[in-house]
Coordinates of C-alpha atoms in Angstrom, one line a residue:
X1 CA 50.5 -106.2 -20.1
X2 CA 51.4 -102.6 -18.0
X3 CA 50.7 -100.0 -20.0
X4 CA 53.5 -97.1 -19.6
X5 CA 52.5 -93.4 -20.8
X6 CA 56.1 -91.4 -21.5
X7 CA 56.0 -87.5 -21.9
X8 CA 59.9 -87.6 -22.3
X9 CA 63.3 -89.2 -22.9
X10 CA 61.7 -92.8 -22.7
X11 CA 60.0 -91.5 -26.0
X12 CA 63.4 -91.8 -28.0
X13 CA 64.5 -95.0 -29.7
X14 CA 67.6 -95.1 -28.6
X15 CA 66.9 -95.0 -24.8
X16 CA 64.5 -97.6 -25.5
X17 CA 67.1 -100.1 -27.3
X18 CA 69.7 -99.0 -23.9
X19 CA 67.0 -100.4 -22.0
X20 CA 64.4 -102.8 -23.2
X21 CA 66.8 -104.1 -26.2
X22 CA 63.8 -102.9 -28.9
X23 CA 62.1 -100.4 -30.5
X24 CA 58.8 -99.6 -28.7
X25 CA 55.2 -99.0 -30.6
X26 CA 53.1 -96.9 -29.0
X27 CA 49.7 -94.8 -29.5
X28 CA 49.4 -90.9 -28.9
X29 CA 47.5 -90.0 -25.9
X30 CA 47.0 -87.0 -23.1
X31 CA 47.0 -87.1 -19.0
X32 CA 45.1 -84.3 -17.5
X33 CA 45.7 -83.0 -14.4
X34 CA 49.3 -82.6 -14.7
X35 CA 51.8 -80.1 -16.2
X36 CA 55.8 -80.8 -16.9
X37 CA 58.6 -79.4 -14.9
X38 CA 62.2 -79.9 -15.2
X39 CA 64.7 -81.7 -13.3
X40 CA 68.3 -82.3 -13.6
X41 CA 69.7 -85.7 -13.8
X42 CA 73.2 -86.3 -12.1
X43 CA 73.2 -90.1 -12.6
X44 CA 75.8 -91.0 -15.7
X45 CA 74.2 -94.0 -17.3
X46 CA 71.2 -91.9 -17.2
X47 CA 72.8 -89.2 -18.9
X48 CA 74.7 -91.0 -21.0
X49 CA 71.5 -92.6 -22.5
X50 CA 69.6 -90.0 -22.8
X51 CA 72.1 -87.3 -24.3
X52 CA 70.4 -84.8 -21.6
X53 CA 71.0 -83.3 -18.3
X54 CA 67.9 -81.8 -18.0
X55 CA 64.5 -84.2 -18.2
X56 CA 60.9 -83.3 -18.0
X57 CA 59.2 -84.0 -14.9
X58 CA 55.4 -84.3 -14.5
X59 CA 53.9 -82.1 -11.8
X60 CA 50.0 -83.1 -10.7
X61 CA 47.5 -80.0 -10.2
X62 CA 44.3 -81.8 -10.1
X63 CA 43.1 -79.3 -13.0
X64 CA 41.8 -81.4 -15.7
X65 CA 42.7 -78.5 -17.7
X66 CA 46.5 -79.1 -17.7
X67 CA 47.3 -81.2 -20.3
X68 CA 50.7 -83.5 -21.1
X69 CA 50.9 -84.6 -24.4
X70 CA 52.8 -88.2 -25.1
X71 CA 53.0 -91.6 -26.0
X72 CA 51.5 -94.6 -24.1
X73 CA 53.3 -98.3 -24.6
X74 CA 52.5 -101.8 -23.6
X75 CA 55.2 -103.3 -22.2
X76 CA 56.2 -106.6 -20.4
X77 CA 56.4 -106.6 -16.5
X78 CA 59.9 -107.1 -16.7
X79 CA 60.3 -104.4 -19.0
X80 CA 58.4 -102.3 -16.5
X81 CA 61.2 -102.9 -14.3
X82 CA 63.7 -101.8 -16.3
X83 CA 61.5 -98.4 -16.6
X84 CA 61.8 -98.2 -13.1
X85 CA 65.5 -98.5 -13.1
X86 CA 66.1 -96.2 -15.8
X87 CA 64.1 -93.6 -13.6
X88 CA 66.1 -91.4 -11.2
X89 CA 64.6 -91.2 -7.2
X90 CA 62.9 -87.6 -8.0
X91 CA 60.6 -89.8 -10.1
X92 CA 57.9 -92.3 -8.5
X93 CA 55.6 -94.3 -10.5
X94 CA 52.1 -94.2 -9.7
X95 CA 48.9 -95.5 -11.6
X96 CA 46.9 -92.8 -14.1
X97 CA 44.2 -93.1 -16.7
X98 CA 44.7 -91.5 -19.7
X99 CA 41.8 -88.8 -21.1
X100 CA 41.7 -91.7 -23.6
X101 CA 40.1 -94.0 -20.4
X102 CA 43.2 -95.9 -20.4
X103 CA 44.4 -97.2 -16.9
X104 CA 48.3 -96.5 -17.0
X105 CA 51.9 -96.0 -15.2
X106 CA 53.3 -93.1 -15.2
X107 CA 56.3 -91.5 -13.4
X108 CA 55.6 -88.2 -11.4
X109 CA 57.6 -86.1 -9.2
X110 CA 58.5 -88.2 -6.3
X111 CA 58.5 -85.3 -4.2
X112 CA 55.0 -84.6 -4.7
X113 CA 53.2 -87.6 -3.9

């Protein structure tokens, strides 16, 4: 099973009912290397799921320093898919291990990669 870390509105139950149809468990954990922007979403179903026109974006620096704080989940590889259709196109999911040592997805600024 993909595991997904979230640092924003993929965090709140109810996005996660709009789009996987449950509730997800998941464990606290920390990416280095990586410090949140913003970005504003446009898209309505977006927006209307989240309650928020504004989301947090990561942003790498290399500097193991910068710390996000969040929640990593195990989801199915469908419901993986359904992460990356929630996700507007400023977002791009690329692979990341966690200061925990897990090997995760995340979603980082597409414009940076």
């Amino acid at each position: 099973m993909p595991s997904l870390f979230s640092y924003g509105t993929l965090q709140q139950p109810s996005v996660q009912v709009a789009n996987f149809g449950r509730e997800l468990s998941g464990q606290p954990d920390t990416l280095q290397g990586y410090v949140i922007g913003e970005v504003e979403i446009t898209d309505e179903r977006v927006l209307r799921e989240s309650g928020k026109a504004f989301h947090p974006i990561l942003r790498y620096t290399g500097n193991a320093a910068d710390e996000v704080h969040g929640t990593v989940f195990e989801l199915t590889d469908a419901e993986l898919a359904q992460a990356d259709d929630y996700e507007v196109d400023d977002y791009v999911r690329v692979a990341a291990r966690l200061k925990s040592g897990t090997q995760c997805w995340i979603y980082a600024a597409a414009d940076e990669v």
